[in-house]
mmCIF file of C-alpha atoms in Angstrom:
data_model
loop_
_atom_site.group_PDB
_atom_site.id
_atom_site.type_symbol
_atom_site.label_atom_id
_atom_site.label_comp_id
_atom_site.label_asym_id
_atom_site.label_seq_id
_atom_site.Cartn_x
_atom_site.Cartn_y
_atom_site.Cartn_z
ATOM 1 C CA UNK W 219 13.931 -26.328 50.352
ATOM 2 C CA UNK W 220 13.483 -29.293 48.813
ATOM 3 C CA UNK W 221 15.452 -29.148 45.789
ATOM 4 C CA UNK W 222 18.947 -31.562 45.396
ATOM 5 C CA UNK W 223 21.140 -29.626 42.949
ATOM 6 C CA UNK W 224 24.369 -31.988 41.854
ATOM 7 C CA UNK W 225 26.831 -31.134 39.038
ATOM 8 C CA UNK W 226 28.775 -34.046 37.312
ATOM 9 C CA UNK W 227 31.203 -33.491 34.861
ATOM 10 C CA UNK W 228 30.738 -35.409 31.667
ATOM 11 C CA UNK W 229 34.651 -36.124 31.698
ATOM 12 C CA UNK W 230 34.613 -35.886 28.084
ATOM 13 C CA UNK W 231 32.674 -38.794 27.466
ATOM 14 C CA UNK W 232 30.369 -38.755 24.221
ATOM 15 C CA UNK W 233 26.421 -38.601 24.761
ATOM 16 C CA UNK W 234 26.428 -35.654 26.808
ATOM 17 C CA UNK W 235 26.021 -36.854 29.873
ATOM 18 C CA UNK W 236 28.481 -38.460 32.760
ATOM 19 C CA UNK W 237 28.407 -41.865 32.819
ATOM 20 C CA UNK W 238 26.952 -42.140 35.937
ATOM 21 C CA UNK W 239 24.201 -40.038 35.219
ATOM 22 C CA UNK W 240 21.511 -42.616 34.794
ATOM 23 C CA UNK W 241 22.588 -44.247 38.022
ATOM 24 C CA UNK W 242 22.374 -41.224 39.836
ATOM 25 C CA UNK W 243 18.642 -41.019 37.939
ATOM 26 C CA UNK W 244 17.558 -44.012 39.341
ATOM 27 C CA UNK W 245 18.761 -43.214 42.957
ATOM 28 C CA UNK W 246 16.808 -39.545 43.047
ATOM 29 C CA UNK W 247 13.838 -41.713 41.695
ATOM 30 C CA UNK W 248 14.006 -44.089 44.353
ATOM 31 C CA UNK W 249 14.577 -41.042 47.077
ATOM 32 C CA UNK W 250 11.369 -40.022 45.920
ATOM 33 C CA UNK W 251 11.517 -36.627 44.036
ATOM 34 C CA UNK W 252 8.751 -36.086 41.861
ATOM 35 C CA UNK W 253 10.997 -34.014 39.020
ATOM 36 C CA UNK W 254 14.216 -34.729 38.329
ATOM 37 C CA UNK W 255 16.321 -32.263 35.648
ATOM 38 C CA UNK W 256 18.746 -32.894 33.548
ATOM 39 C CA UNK W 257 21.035 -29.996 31.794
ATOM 40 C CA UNK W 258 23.312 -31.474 29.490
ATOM 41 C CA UNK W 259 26.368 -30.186 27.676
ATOM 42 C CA UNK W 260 26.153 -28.413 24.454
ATOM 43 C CA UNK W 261 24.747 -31.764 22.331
ATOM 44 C CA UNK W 262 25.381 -32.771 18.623
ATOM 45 C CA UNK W 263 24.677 -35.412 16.480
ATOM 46 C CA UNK W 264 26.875 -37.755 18.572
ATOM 47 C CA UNK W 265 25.548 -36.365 21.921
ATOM 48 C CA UNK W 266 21.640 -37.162 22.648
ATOM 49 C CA UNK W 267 21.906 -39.693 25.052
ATOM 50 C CA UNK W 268 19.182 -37.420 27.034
ATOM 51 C CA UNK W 269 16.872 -38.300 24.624
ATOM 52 C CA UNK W 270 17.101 -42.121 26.189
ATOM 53 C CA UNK W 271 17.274 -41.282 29.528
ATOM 54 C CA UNK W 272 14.611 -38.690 30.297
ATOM 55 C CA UNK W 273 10.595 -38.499 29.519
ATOM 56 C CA UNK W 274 10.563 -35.202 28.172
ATOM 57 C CA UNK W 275 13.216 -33.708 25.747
ATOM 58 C CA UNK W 276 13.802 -29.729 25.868
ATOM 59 C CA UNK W 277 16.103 -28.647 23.169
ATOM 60 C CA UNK W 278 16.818 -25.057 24.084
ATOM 61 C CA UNK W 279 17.951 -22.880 21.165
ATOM 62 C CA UNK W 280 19.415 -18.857 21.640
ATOM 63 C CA UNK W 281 18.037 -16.484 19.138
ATOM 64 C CA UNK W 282 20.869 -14.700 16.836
ATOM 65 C CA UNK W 283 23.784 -17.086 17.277
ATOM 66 C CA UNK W 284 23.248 -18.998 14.019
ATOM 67 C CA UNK W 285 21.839 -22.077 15.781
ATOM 68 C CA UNK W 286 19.223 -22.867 12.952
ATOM 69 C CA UNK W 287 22.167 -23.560 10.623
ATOM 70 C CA UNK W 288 23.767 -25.528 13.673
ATOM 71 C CA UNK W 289 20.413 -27.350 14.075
ATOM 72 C CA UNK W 290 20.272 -28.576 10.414
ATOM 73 C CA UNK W 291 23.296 -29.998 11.110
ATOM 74 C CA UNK W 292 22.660 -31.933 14.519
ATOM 75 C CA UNK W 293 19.784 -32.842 13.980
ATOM 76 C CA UNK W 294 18.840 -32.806 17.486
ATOM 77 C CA UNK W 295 15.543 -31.206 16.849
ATOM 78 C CA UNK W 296 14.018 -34.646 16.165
ATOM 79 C CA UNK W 297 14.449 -35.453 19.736
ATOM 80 C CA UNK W 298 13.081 -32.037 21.062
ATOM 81 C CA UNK W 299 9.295 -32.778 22.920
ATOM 82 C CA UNK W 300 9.654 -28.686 23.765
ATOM 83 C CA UNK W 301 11.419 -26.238 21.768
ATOM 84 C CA UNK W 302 12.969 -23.028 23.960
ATOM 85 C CA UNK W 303 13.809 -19.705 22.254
ATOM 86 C CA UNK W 304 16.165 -18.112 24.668
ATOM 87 C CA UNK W 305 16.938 -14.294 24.655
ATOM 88 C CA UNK W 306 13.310 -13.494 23.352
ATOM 89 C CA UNK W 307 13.667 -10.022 23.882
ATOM 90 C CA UNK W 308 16.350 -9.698 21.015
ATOM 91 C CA UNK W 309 15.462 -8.726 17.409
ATOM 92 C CA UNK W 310 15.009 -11.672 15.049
ATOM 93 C CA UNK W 311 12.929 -13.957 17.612
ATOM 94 C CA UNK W 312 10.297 -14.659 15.006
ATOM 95 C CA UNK W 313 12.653 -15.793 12.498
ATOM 96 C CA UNK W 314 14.555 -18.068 14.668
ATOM 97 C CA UNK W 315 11.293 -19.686 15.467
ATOM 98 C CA UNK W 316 10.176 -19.997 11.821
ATOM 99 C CA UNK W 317 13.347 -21.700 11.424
ATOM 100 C CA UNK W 318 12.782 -24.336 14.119
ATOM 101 C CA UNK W 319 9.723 -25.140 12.794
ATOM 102 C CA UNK W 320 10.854 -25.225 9.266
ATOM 103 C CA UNK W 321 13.157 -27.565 10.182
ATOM 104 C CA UNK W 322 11.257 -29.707 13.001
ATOM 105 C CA UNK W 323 8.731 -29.781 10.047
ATOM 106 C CA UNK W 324 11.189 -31.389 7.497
ATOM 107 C CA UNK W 325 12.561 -34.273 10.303
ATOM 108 C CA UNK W 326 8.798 -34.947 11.262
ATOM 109 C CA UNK W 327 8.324 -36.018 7.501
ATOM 110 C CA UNK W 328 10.907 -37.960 7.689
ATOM 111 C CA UNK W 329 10.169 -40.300 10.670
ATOM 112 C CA UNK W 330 6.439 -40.977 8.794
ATOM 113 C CA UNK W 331 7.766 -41.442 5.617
ATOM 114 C CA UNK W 332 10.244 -43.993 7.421
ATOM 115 C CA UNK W 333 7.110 -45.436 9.572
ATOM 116 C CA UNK W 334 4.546 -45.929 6.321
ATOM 117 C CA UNK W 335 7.721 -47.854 5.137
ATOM 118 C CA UNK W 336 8.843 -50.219 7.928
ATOM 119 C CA UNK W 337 12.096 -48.561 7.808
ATOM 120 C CA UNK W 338 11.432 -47.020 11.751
ATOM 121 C CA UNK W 339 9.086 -47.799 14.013
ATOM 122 C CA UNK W 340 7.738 -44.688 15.591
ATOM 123 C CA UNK W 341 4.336 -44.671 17.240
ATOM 124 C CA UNK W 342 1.891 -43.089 15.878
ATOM 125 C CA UNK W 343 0.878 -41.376 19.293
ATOM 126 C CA UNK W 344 4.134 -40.265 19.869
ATOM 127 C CA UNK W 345 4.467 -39.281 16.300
ATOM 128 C CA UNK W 346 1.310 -37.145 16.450
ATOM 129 C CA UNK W 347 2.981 -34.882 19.129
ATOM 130 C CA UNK W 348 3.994 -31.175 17.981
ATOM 131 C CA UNK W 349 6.656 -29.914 20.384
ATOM 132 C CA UNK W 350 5.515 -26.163 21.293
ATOM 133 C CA UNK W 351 7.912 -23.672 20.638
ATOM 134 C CA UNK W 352 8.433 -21.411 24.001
ATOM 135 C CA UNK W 353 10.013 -17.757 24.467
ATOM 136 C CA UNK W 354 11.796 -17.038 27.210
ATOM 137 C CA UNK W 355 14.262 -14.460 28.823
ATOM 138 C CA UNK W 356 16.220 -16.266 31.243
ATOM 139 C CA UNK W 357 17.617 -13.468 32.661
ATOM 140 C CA UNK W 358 14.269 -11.779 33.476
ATOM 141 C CA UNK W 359 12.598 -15.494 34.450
ATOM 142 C CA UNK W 360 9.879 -14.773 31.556
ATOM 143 C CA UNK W 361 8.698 -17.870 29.866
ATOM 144 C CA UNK W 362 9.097 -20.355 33.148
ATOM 145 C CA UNK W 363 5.523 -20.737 33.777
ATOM 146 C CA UNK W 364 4.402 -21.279 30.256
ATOM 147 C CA UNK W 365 7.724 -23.570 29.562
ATOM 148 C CA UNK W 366 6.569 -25.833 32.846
ATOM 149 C CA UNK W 367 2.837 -25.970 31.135
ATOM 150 C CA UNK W 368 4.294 -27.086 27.893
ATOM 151 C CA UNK W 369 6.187 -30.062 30.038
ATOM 152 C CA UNK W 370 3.206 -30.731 31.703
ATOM 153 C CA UNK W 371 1.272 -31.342 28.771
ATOM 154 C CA UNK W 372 3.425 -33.568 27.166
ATOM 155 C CA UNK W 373 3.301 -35.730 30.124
ATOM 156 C CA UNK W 374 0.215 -35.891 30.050
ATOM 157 C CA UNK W 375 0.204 -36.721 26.618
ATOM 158 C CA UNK W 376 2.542 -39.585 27.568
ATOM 159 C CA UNK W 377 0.136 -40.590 29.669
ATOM 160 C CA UNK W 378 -3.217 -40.765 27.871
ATOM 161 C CA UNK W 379 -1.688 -42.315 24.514
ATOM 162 C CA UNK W 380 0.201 -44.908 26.502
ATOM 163 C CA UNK W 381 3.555 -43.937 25.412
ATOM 164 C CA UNK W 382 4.701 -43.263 28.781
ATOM 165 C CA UNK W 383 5.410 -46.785 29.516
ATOM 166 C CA UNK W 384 7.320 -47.203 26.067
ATOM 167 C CA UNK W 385 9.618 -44.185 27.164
ATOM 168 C CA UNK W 386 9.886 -45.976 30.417
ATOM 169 C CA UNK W 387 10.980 -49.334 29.169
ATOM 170 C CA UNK W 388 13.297 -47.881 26.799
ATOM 171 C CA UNK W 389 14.482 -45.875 29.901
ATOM 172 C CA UNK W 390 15.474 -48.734 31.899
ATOM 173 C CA UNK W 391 17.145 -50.735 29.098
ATOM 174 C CA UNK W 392 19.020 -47.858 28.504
ATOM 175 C CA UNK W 393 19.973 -47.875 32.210
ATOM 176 C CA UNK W 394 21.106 -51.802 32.236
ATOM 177 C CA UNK W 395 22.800 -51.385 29.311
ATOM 178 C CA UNK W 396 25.023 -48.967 30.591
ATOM 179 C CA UNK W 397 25.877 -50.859 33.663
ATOM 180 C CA UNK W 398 26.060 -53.898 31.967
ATOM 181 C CA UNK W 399 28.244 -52.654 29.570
ATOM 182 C CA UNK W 400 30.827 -51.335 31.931
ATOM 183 C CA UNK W 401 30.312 -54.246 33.717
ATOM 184 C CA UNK W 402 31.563 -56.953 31.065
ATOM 185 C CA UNK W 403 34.362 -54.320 30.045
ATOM 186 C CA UNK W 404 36.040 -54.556 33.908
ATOM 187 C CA UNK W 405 35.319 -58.531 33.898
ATOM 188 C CA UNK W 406 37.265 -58.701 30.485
ATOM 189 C CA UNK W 407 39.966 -56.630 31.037
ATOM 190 C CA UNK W 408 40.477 -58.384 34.606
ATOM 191 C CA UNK W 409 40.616 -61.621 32.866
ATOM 192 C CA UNK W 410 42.623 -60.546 30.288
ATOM 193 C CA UNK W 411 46.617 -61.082 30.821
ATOM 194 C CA UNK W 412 48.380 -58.313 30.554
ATOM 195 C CA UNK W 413 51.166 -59.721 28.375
ATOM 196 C CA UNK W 414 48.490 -60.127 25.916
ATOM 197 C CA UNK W 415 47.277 -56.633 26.170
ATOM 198 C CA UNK W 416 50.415 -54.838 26.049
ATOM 199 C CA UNK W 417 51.528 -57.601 23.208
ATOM 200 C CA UNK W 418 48.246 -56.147 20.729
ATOM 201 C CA UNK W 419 48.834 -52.523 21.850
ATOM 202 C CA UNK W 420 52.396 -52.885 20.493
ATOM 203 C CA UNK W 421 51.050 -54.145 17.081
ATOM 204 C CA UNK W 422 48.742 -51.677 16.591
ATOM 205 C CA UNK W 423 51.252 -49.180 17.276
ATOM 206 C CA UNK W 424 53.655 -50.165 15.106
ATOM 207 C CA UNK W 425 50.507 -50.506 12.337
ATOM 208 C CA UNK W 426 51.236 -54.183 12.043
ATOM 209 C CA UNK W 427 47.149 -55.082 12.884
ATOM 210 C CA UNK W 428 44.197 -52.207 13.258
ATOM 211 C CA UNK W 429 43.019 -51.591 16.468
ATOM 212 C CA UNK W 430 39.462 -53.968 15.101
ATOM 213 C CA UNK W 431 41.824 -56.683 14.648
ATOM 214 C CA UNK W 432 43.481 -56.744 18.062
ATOM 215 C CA UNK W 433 40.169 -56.080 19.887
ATOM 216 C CA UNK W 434 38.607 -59.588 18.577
ATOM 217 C CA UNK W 435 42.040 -61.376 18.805
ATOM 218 C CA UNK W 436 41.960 -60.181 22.540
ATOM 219 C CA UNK W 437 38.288 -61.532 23.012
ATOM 220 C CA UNK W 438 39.294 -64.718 21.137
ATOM 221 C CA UNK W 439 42.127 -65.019 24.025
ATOM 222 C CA UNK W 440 39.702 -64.323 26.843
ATOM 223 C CA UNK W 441 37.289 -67.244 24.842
ATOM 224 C CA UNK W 442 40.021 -69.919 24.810
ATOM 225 C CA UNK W 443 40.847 -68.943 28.580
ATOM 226 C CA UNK W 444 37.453 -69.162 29.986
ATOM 227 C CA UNK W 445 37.373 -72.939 27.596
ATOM 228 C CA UNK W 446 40.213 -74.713 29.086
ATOM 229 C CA UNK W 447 40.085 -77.104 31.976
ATOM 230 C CA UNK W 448 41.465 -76.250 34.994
#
């Protein structure tokens, strides 16, 4: 009772999420439910669009299937707020979780090294946060209470630094973006004649122009169009 469970498929799309996700977000929000979930598809270095569109990041990691070596390489544990060690009941738990820290550890110096230097701009409250490292065994429903502590104190930490309303705002740009973006691309391609289109698409084909090249001669067509007198 109470719960609205709704599964989208991503469709292939990079970011791991379905385009409409952050719509459907914003709708749930307005319905008025208090905690809203997001699972994602299995992310990667092109796929942490979560990271934008949610308050609090878990990155959830299963012990003994190499996913320290994978996590090196996606780097998505700079986006983790709470780090999940799945299958805690399995030998080798401890050094998974030396691992994530190891490597949390390494990105962390990163992002203050890039602060100190201008190069990123990464509050220093937000900065200060340690994601906690949680065990659980899904399968037995250990860990829930403690993981839904851990989320609770990071929102609270959102809260009492003031970085809650920076996550928001970058929240709802994210949002507009998206729908503007989609939005310009239908205008474009309805203003767009079709000759045109297919004309480009030939030459890129036939590797007469790069697909850059017809892209901004298309948008140079639409310019002229929208520029002449009617």
């Amino acid at each position: 009772p109470g719960v609205f469970i709704r599964s989208m498929a991503s469709r292939g799309r990079l970011g791991g999420l379905a385009r409409s996700t952050a719509e459907v977000i914003l709708a749930l929000d307005a319905a008025g439910f208090q905690r809203i979930l997001v699972e994602t598809v299995g992310v990667g270095q092109a796929e942490v669009d979560i990271a934008r569109t949610g308050h609090t990041t878990v990155v959830v990691r299963a012990r003994g299937r190499g996913d320290d070596i994978q996590a090196i390489k996606a780097g998505i544990l700079e986006a983790a707020d709470v780090l999940v060690i799945n299958k805690a009941d399995h030998e080798g738990v401890e050094r998974t979780e030396s691992a994530l820290r190891t490597i949390w550890n390494m990105g962390a110096s990163v992002l203050r090294r890039g602060r100190a230097t201008g190069e990123a701009q990464v509050e220093a409250a937000a900065a200060d946060w340690v994601p906690p490292i949680v065990r659980t065994v899904a399968t037995q429903g250990e860990g829930v209470v403690a993981l839904v502590d851990a989320i609770e104190r990071h929102v609270a930490h959102l809260r009492e630094t003031g970085s809650w309303h920076r996550r928001e705002r970058e929240r709802m740009a994210f949002a507009l973006r998206e729908v503007l973006q989609d939005e310009l691309m239908a205008r474009l391609l309805a203003s767009l004649p079709r000759d045109a289109l297919e004309a480009q698409l030939q030459k890129v084909v036939e590797r007469v122009v790069d697909p850059y090249s017809a892209a901004v001669t298309l948008l140079t067509t639409i310019i002229r169009s929208d520029k002449s007198p009617d």
